[in-house]
Coordinates of C-alpha atoms in Angstrom, one line a residue:
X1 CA 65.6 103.7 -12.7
X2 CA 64.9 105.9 -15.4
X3 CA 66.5 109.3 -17.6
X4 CA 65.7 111.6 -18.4
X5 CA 63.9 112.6 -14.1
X6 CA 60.0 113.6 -14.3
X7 CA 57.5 114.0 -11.5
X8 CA 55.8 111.0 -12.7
X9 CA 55.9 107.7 -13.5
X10 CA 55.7 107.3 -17.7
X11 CA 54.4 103.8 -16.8
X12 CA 52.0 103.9 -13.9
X13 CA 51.6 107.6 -13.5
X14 CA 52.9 107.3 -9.7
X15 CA 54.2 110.6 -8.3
X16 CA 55.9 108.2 -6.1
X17 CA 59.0 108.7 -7.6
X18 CA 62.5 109.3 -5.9
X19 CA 66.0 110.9 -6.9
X20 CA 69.1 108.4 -7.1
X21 CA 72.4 109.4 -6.9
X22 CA 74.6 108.0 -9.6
X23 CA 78.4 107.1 -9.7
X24 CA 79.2 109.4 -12.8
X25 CA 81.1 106.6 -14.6
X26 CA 79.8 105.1 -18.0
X27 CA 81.3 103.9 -21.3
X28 CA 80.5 105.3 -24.7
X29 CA 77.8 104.3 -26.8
X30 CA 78.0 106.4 -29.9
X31 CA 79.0 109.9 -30.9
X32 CA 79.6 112.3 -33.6
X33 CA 81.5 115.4 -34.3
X34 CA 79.1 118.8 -34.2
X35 CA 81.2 121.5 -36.8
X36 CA 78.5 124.0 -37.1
X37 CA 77.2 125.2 -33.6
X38 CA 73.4 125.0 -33.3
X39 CA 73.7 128.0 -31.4
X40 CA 75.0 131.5 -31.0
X41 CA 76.3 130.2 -27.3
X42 CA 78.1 127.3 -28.7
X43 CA 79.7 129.2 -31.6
X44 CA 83.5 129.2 -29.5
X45 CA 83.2 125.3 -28.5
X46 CA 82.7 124.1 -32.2
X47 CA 84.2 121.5 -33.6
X48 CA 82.7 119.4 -30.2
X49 CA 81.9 115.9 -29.9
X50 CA 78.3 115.3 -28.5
X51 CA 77.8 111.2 -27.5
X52 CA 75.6 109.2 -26.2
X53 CA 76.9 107.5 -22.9
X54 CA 76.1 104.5 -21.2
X55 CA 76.1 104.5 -17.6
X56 CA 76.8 101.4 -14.7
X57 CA 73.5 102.3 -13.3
X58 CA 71.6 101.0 -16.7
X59 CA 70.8 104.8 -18.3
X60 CA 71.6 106.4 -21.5
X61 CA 72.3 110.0 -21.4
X62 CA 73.6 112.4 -24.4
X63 CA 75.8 114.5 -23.6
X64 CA 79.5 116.4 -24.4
X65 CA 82.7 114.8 -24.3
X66 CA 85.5 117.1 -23.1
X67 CA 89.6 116.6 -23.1
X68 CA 90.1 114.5 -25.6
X69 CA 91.2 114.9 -29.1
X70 CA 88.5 113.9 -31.5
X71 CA 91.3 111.3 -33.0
X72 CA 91.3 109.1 -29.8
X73 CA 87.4 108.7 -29.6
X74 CA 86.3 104.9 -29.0
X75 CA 83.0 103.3 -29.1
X76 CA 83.5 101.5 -25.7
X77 CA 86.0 103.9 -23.9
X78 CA 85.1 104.6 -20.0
X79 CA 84.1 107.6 -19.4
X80 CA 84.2 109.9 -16.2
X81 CA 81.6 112.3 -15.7
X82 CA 82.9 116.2 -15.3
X83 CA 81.0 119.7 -15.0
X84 CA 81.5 123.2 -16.8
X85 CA 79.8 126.1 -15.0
X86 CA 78.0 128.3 -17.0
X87 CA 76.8 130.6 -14.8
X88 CA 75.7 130.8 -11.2
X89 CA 72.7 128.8 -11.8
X90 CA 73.6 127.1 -14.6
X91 CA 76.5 124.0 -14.1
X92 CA 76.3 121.6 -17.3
X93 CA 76.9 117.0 -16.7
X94 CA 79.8 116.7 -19.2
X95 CA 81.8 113.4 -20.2
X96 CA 85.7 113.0 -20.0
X97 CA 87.5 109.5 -20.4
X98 CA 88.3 108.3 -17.3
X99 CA 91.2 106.8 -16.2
X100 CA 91.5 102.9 -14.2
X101 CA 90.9 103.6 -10.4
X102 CA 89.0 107.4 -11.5
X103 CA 88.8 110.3 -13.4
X104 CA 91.5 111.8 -15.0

């Protein structure tokens, strides 16, 4: 299994490659705190945290974390996966800390 998906193979350059579905649950690797928005479309979410998450399947994705105040972030907190629709093409893989038995 490998992130970020391509058509081929970065190893053997096999187009014999196949989607996976993935649980959505993963733990937090690192993250930091983004004050100045690197864009005139994130301009209203500043101050946001952007992290690096660790998921059971063995990826690392980056990504935001959502609902939680920036004072209760935790290397090592589980994590839930959750989506923000942008538009009607457009749906974004957020992060929110998850709860024991699912997402909060």
């Amino acid at each position: 299994m490998r992130y970020y998906p391509r058509e081929l193979c970065p190893k053997c350059w096999s187009s014999d490659v196949e989607w996976f579905p993935i649980s959505g649950n993963g733990e937090l690797y690192s993250w930091s705190i983004v004050r100045i928005a690197p864009t005139p479309a994130l301009k209203d979410k500043v101050p946001f945290v952007v992290c690096l998450i660790d998921l059971e399947e063995g990826v690392r994705v980056f990504s935001r974390l959502v609902e939680v105040e920036h004072e209760q972030v935790e290397i090592g907190m589980p994590l839930a996966i959750s989506y923000e629709k942008v538009t009607d093409d457009v749906t974004l893989p957020l992060f929110k800390p998850a709860t024991v038995g699912g997402a909060k």
